[in-house]
């Protein structure tokens, strides 16, 4: 079973979409194994988005991601890293297909509601940035054999 790091961004929290987003992840058959409602400071933002330091959109991205509370989470499921990225939808608002979280609820590239780790390596790195090992809960949902 694979794990990934997912985070509802400040726009998702402010727009009251925490429940909607979590509902979609649950309906897909994924299991939440850790969650933290929190603020991100500039330092954590720079660590999280280290790959984007120096890009034109970086300053606005940091301003956005630190602008209000986020819901940081770890979810579990078979091939969840790639599957969650599909569920989330493409980064560019014009490419985020209807049916995806971004395609259905976001209309701008920066304000795109949810972050999802883009590879198993990124997932491991990001989980460690936000959670201690003991904050991730090991359990199996009773319905798992049917998923
Ligand atoms: P991802 O979130 O789909 O993995 P990344 O390329 O990793 O996309 O970019 C990180 C975040 O930076 C995006 O989710 C979005 O909020 C913002 N972003 C990316 N590209 C642009 C852009 O061209 N303009 C404005 N914001 C952008
Ligand atoms: Mg990314």
PDB file of C-alpha atoms and ligand atoms in Angstrom:
ATOM      1  CA  UNK A   1       0.000   0.000   0.000  1.00  0.00           C
ATOM      2  CA  UNK A   2       1.342   3.417  -1.016  1.00  0.00           C
ATOM      3  CA  UNK A   3       1.099   6.704   0.884  1.00  0.00           C
ATOM      4  CA  UNK A   4       0.975  10.268  -0.390  1.00  0.00           C
ATOM      5  CA  UNK A   5       0.974  13.793   0.957  1.00  0.00           C
ATOM      6  CA  UNK A   6      -2.113  15.862   0.112  1.00  0.00           C
ATOM      7  CA  UNK A   7      -2.939  19.329   1.358  1.00  0.00           C
ATOM      8  CA  UNK A   8      -6.058  21.453   1.052  1.00  0.00           C
ATOM      9  CA  UNK A   9      -4.721  24.927   0.323  1.00  0.00           C
ATOM     10  CA  UNK A  10      -5.927  28.177   1.957  1.00  0.00           C
ATOM     11  CA  UNK A  11      -8.490  28.808  -0.817  1.00  0.00           C
ATOM     12  CA  UNK A  12     -10.042  25.366  -0.260  1.00  0.00           C
ATOM     13  CA  UNK A  13     -10.340  26.065   3.473  1.00  0.00           C
ATOM     14  CA  UNK A  14     -11.736  29.581   2.999  1.00  0.00           C
ATOM     15  CA  UNK A  15     -14.238  28.410   0.393  1.00  0.00           C
ATOM     16  CA  UNK A  16     -15.577  25.669   2.651  1.00  0.00           C
ATOM     17  CA  UNK A  17     -14.393  22.826   0.404  1.00  0.00           C
ATOM     18  CA  UNK A  18     -12.594  20.692   3.027  1.00  0.00           C
ATOM     19  CA  UNK A  19     -15.545  18.308   3.258  1.00  0.00           C
ATOM     20  CA  UNK A  20     -16.078  18.129  -0.508  1.00  0.00           C
ATOM     21  CA  UNK A  21     -12.415  17.335  -1.160  1.00  0.00           C
ATOM     22  CA  UNK A  22     -12.149  14.753   1.619  1.00  0.00           C
ATOM     23  CA  UNK A  23     -15.419  13.192   0.398  1.00  0.00           C
ATOM     24  CA  UNK A  24     -13.929  12.662  -3.066  1.00  0.00           C
ATOM     25  CA  UNK A  25     -10.802  11.036  -1.644  1.00  0.00           C
ATOM     26  CA  UNK A  26     -12.908   8.764   0.585  1.00  0.00           C
ATOM     27  CA  UNK A  27     -15.245   7.834  -2.276  1.00  0.00           C
ATOM     28  CA  UNK A  28     -12.267   6.820  -4.382  1.00  0.00           C
ATOM     29  CA  UNK A  29     -11.442   4.281  -1.685  1.00  0.00           C
ATOM     30  CA  UNK A  30      -8.416   5.969  -0.164  1.00  0.00           C
ATOM     31  CA  UNK A  31      -7.816   6.027   3.598  1.00  0.00           C
ATOM     32  CA  UNK A  32      -6.743   9.072   5.584  1.00  0.00           C
ATOM     33  CA  UNK A  33      -3.897   8.155   7.931  1.00  0.00           C
ATOM     34  CA  UNK A  34      -2.852  11.609   9.207  1.00  0.00           C
ATOM     35  CA  UNK A  35      -4.233  15.144   9.234  1.00  0.00           C
ATOM     36  CA  UNK A  36      -3.210  18.505  10.639  1.00  0.00           C
ATOM     37  CA  UNK A  37      -5.039  21.847  10.386  1.00  0.00           C
ATOM     38  CA  UNK A  38      -2.262  24.413  10.491  1.00  0.00           C
ATOM     39  CA  UNK A  39      -0.590  27.561   9.220  1.00  0.00           C
ATOM     40  CA  UNK A  40       2.484  27.381   6.990  1.00  0.00           C
ATOM     41  CA  UNK A  41       5.277  29.892   7.624  1.00  0.00           C
ATOM     42  CA  UNK A  42       7.657  31.273   4.976  1.00  0.00           C
ATOM     43  CA  UNK A  43      10.363  28.775   5.889  1.00  0.00           C
ATOM     44  CA  UNK A  44       8.140  25.708   5.514  1.00  0.00           C
ATOM     45  CA  UNK A  45       6.686  27.167   2.293  1.00  0.00           C
ATOM     46  CA  UNK A  46      10.183  27.484   0.836  1.00  0.00           C
ATOM     47  CA  UNK A  47      11.025  23.910   1.851  1.00  0.00           C
ATOM     48  CA  UNK A  48       7.771  22.526   0.483  1.00  0.00           C
ATOM     49  CA  UNK A  49       8.130  24.378  -2.833  1.00  0.00           C
ATOM     50  CA  UNK A  50      11.939  24.166  -3.047  1.00  0.00           C
ATOM     51  CA  UNK A  51      11.711  23.027  -6.706  1.00  0.00           C
ATOM     52  CA  UNK A  52      10.013  26.328  -7.597  1.00  0.00           C
ATOM     53  CA  UNK A  53      12.422  28.762  -5.903  1.00  0.00           C
ATOM     54  CA  UNK A  54      13.417  31.406  -8.457  1.00  0.00           C
ATOM     55  CA  UNK A  55      10.444  30.877 -10.765  1.00  0.00           C
ATOM     56  CA  UNK A  56       8.341  33.950 -11.617  1.00  0.00           C
ATOM     57  CA  UNK A  57       5.289  32.647  -9.733  1.00  0.00           C
ATOM     58  CA  UNK A  58       7.242  31.684  -6.586  1.00  0.00           C
ATOM     59  CA  UNK A  59       6.738  34.888  -4.498  1.00  0.00           C
ATOM     60  CA  UNK A  60       2.973  34.897  -5.114  1.00  0.00           C
ATOM     61  CA  UNK A  61       2.826  31.174  -4.409  1.00  0.00           C
ATOM     62  CA  UNK A  62       4.474  31.638  -0.990  1.00  0.00           C
ATOM     63  CA  UNK A  63       2.173  34.566  -0.210  1.00  0.00           C
ATOM     64  CA  UNK A  64      -0.826  32.416  -1.133  1.00  0.00           C
ATOM     65  CA  UNK A  65       0.151  29.249   0.697  1.00  0.00           C
ATOM     66  CA  UNK A  66       0.964  31.180   3.918  1.00  0.00           C
ATOM     67  CA  UNK A  67      -2.178  33.357   3.730  1.00  0.00           C
ATOM     68  CA  UNK A  68      -4.428  31.177   5.878  1.00  0.00           C
ATOM     69  CA  UNK A  69      -4.852  27.727   7.367  1.00  0.00           C
ATOM     70  CA  UNK A  70      -4.316  24.571   5.330  1.00  0.00           C
ATOM     71  CA  UNK A  71      -5.338  20.964   5.925  1.00  0.00           C
ATOM     72  CA  UNK A  72      -2.203  18.849   5.611  1.00  0.00           C
ATOM     73  CA  UNK A  73      -2.883  15.130   5.222  1.00  0.00           C
ATOM     74  CA  UNK A  74      -1.399  11.746   4.505  1.00  0.00           C
ATOM     75  CA  UNK A  75      -3.578   9.294   2.563  1.00  0.00           C
ATOM     76  CA  UNK A  76      -3.075   5.647   1.757  1.00  0.00           C
ATOM     77  CA  UNK A  77      -4.099   3.453  -1.193  1.00  0.00           C
ATOM     78  CA  UNK A  78      -2.771   1.328  -4.033  1.00  0.00           C
ATOM     79  CA  UNK A  79      -0.918   3.554  -6.528  1.00  0.00           C
ATOM     80  CA  UNK A  80      -2.297   6.537  -4.629  1.00  0.00           C
ATOM     81  CA  UNK A  81       0.425   8.991  -5.702  1.00  0.00           C
ATOM     82  CA  UNK A  82      -0.524   8.798  -9.385  1.00  0.00           C
ATOM     83  CA  UNK A  83      -4.243   8.188  -8.799  1.00  0.00           C
ATOM     84  CA  UNK A  84      -4.590  11.197  -6.478  1.00  0.00           C
ATOM     85  CA  UNK A  85      -2.890  13.426  -9.063  1.00  0.00           C
ATOM     86  CA  UNK A  86      -5.516  12.285 -11.589  1.00  0.00           C
ATOM     87  CA  UNK A  87      -8.328  12.989  -9.137  1.00  0.00           C
ATOM     88  CA  UNK A  88      -6.853  16.441  -8.421  1.00  0.00           C
ATOM     89  CA  UNK A  89      -6.505  17.452 -12.074  1.00  0.00           C
ATOM     90  CA  UNK A  90      -3.860  19.340 -14.020  1.00  0.00           C
ATOM     91  CA  UNK A  91      -2.049  22.402 -12.656  1.00  0.00           C
ATOM     92  CA  UNK A  92      -2.976  24.744 -15.505  1.00  0.00           C
ATOM     93  CA  UNK A  93      -6.589  25.823 -15.027  1.00  0.00           C
ATOM     94  CA  UNK A  94      -7.281  25.457 -18.756  1.00  0.00           C
ATOM     95  CA  UNK A  95      -6.115  21.846 -18.683  1.00  0.00           C
ATOM     96  CA  UNK A  96      -7.840  20.742 -15.458  1.00  0.00           C
ATOM     97  CA  UNK A  97     -10.641  18.557 -16.791  1.00  0.00           C
ATOM     98  CA  UNK A  98     -14.189  18.665 -15.450  1.00  0.00           C
ATOM     99  CA  UNK A  99     -14.664  15.731 -13.105  1.00  0.00           C
ATOM    100  CA  UNK A 100     -11.417  16.495 -11.301  1.00  0.00           C
ATOM    101  CA  UNK A 101     -11.263  18.517  -8.071  1.00  0.00           C
ATOM    102  CA  UNK A 102      -9.536  21.426  -9.798  1.00  0.00           C
ATOM    103  CA  UNK A 103     -11.608  21.101 -12.978  1.00  0.00           C
ATOM    104  CA  UNK A 104     -14.869  21.227 -11.046  1.00  0.00           C
ATOM    105  CA  UNK A 105     -14.041  23.810  -8.393  1.00  0.00           C
ATOM    106  CA  UNK A 106     -11.038  25.968  -9.371  1.00  0.00           C
ATOM    107  CA  UNK A 107     -10.784  28.552 -12.124  1.00  0.00           C
ATOM    108  CA  UNK A 108      -7.279  29.950 -11.652  1.00  0.00           C
ATOM    109  CA  UNK A 109      -3.915  28.218 -11.853  1.00  0.00           C
ATOM    110  CA  UNK A 110      -2.591  29.515  -8.513  1.00  0.00           C
ATOM    111  CA  UNK A 111      -5.855  29.171  -6.576  1.00  0.00           C
ATOM    112  CA  UNK A 112      -6.217  25.483  -7.309  1.00  0.00           C
ATOM    113  CA  UNK A 113      -7.467  24.179  -3.936  1.00  0.00           C
ATOM    114  CA  UNK A 114      -5.281  21.175  -3.328  1.00  0.00           C
ATOM    115  CA  UNK A 115      -1.670  20.061  -3.409  1.00  0.00           C
ATOM    116  CA  UNK A 116      -0.689  16.497  -4.202  1.00  0.00           C
ATOM    117  CA  UNK A 117       2.817  15.043  -4.188  1.00  0.00           C
ATOM    118  CA  UNK A 118       3.937  14.371  -7.766  1.00  0.00           C
ATOM    119  CA  UNK A 119       6.012  11.203  -7.187  1.00  0.00           C
ATOM    120  CA  UNK A 120       6.674   8.584  -4.522  1.00  0.00           C
ATOM    121  CA  UNK A 121       9.954  10.404  -3.695  1.00  0.00           C
ATOM    122  CA  UNK A 122       8.170  13.776  -3.315  1.00  0.00           C
ATOM    123  CA  UNK A 123       5.510  12.105  -1.168  1.00  0.00           C
ATOM    124  CA  UNK A 124       8.148  10.715   1.200  1.00  0.00           C
ATOM    125  CA  UNK A 125       9.918  14.073   1.421  1.00  0.00           C
ATOM    126  CA  UNK A 126       6.708  16.062   1.965  1.00  0.00           C
ATOM    127  CA  UNK A 127       5.239  13.656   4.545  1.00  0.00           C
ATOM    128  CA  UNK A 128       8.425  14.103   6.586  1.00  0.00           C
ATOM    129  CA  UNK A 129       8.187  17.902   6.297  1.00  0.00           C
ATOM    130  CA  UNK A 130       4.724  17.960   7.861  1.00  0.00           C
ATOM    131  CA  UNK A 131       4.440  14.852  10.034  1.00  0.00           C
ATOM    132  CA  UNK A 132       6.482  12.907  12.536  1.00  0.00           C
ATOM    133  CA  UNK A 133       6.351   9.132  12.039  1.00  0.00           C
ATOM    134  CA  UNK A 134       4.263   8.698  15.195  1.00  0.00           C
ATOM    135  CA  UNK A 135       1.630  11.137  13.876  1.00  0.00           C
ATOM    136  CA  UNK A 136       0.805   8.767  11.018  1.00  0.00           C
ATOM    137  CA  UNK A 137      -1.760   6.184  12.084  1.00  0.00           C
ATOM    138  CA  UNK A 138      -1.394   2.558  11.053  1.00  0.00           C
ATOM    139  CA  UNK A 139      -4.809   0.929  10.639  1.00  0.00           C
ATOM    140  CA  UNK A 140      -6.935  -0.853   8.056  1.00  0.00           C
ATOM    141  CA  UNK A 141     -10.498   0.135   7.236  1.00  0.00           C
ATOM    142  CA  UNK A 142     -12.930  -2.782   7.493  1.00  0.00           C
ATOM    143  CA  UNK A 143     -14.141  -2.100   3.936  1.00  0.00           C
ATOM    144  CA  UNK A 144     -10.643  -2.379   2.424  1.00  0.00           C
ATOM    145  CA  UNK A 145     -11.149  -5.872   0.882  1.00  0.00           C
ATOM    146  CA  UNK A 146     -13.964  -4.412  -1.270  1.00  0.00           C
ATOM    147  CA  UNK A 147     -11.927  -1.522  -2.684  1.00  0.00           C
TER     148      UNK A 147
HETATM  149  P1  LIG B   1       1.080  21.113  -8.860  1.00  0.00           P
HETATM  150  O1  LIG B   1       0.459  21.748  -7.636  1.00  0.00           O
HETATM  151  O2  LIG B   1       0.027  20.677  -9.821  1.00  0.00           O
HETATM  152  O3  LIG B   1       2.079  20.035  -8.541  1.00  0.00           O
HETATM  153  P2  LIG B   1       3.381  22.796  -9.490  1.00  0.00           P
HETATM  154  O4  LIG B   1       3.923  22.975 -10.868  1.00  0.00           O
HETATM  155  O5  LIG B   1       4.150  21.962  -8.543  1.00  0.00           O
HETATM  156  O6  LIG B   1       1.873  22.271  -9.628  1.00  0.00           O
HETATM  157  O7  LIG B   1       3.189  24.258  -8.894  1.00  0.00           O
HETATM  158  C1  LIG B   1       2.941  24.451  -7.529  1.00  0.00           C
HETATM  159  C2  LIG B   1       1.804  25.431  -7.364  1.00  0.00           C
HETATM  160  O8  LIG B   1       2.234  26.717  -7.814  1.00  0.00           O
HETATM  161  C3  LIG B   1       0.551  25.146  -8.207  1.00  0.00           C
HETATM  162  O9  LIG B   1      -0.315  24.207  -7.632  1.00  0.00           O
HETATM  163  C4  LIG B   1      -0.080  26.512  -8.298  1.00  0.00           C
HETATM  164  O10 LIG B   1      -0.757  26.841  -7.070  1.00  0.00           O
HETATM  165  C5  LIG B   1       1.160  27.404  -8.430  1.00  0.00           C
HETATM  166  N1  LIG B   1       1.530  27.631  -9.832  1.00  0.00           N
HETATM  167  C6  LIG B   1       2.154  26.783 -10.665  1.00  0.00           C
HETATM  168  N2  LIG B   1       2.352  27.311 -11.880  1.00  0.00           N
HETATM  169  C7  LIG B   1       1.828  28.555 -11.806  1.00  0.00           C
HETATM  170  C8  LIG B   1       1.716  29.623 -12.757  1.00  0.00           C
HETATM  171  O11 LIG B   1       2.137  29.534 -13.909  1.00  0.00           O
HETATM  172  N3  LIG B   1       1.102  30.752 -12.301  1.00  0.00           N
HETATM  173  C9  LIG B   1       0.637  30.882 -11.028  1.00  0.00           C
HETATM  174  N4  LIG B   1       0.726  29.908 -10.122  1.00  0.00           N
HETATM  175  C10 LIG B   1       1.309  28.752 -10.499  1.00  0.00           C
HETATM  176 MG1  LIG B   2       3.887  20.165  -7.566  1.00  0.00          MG
END
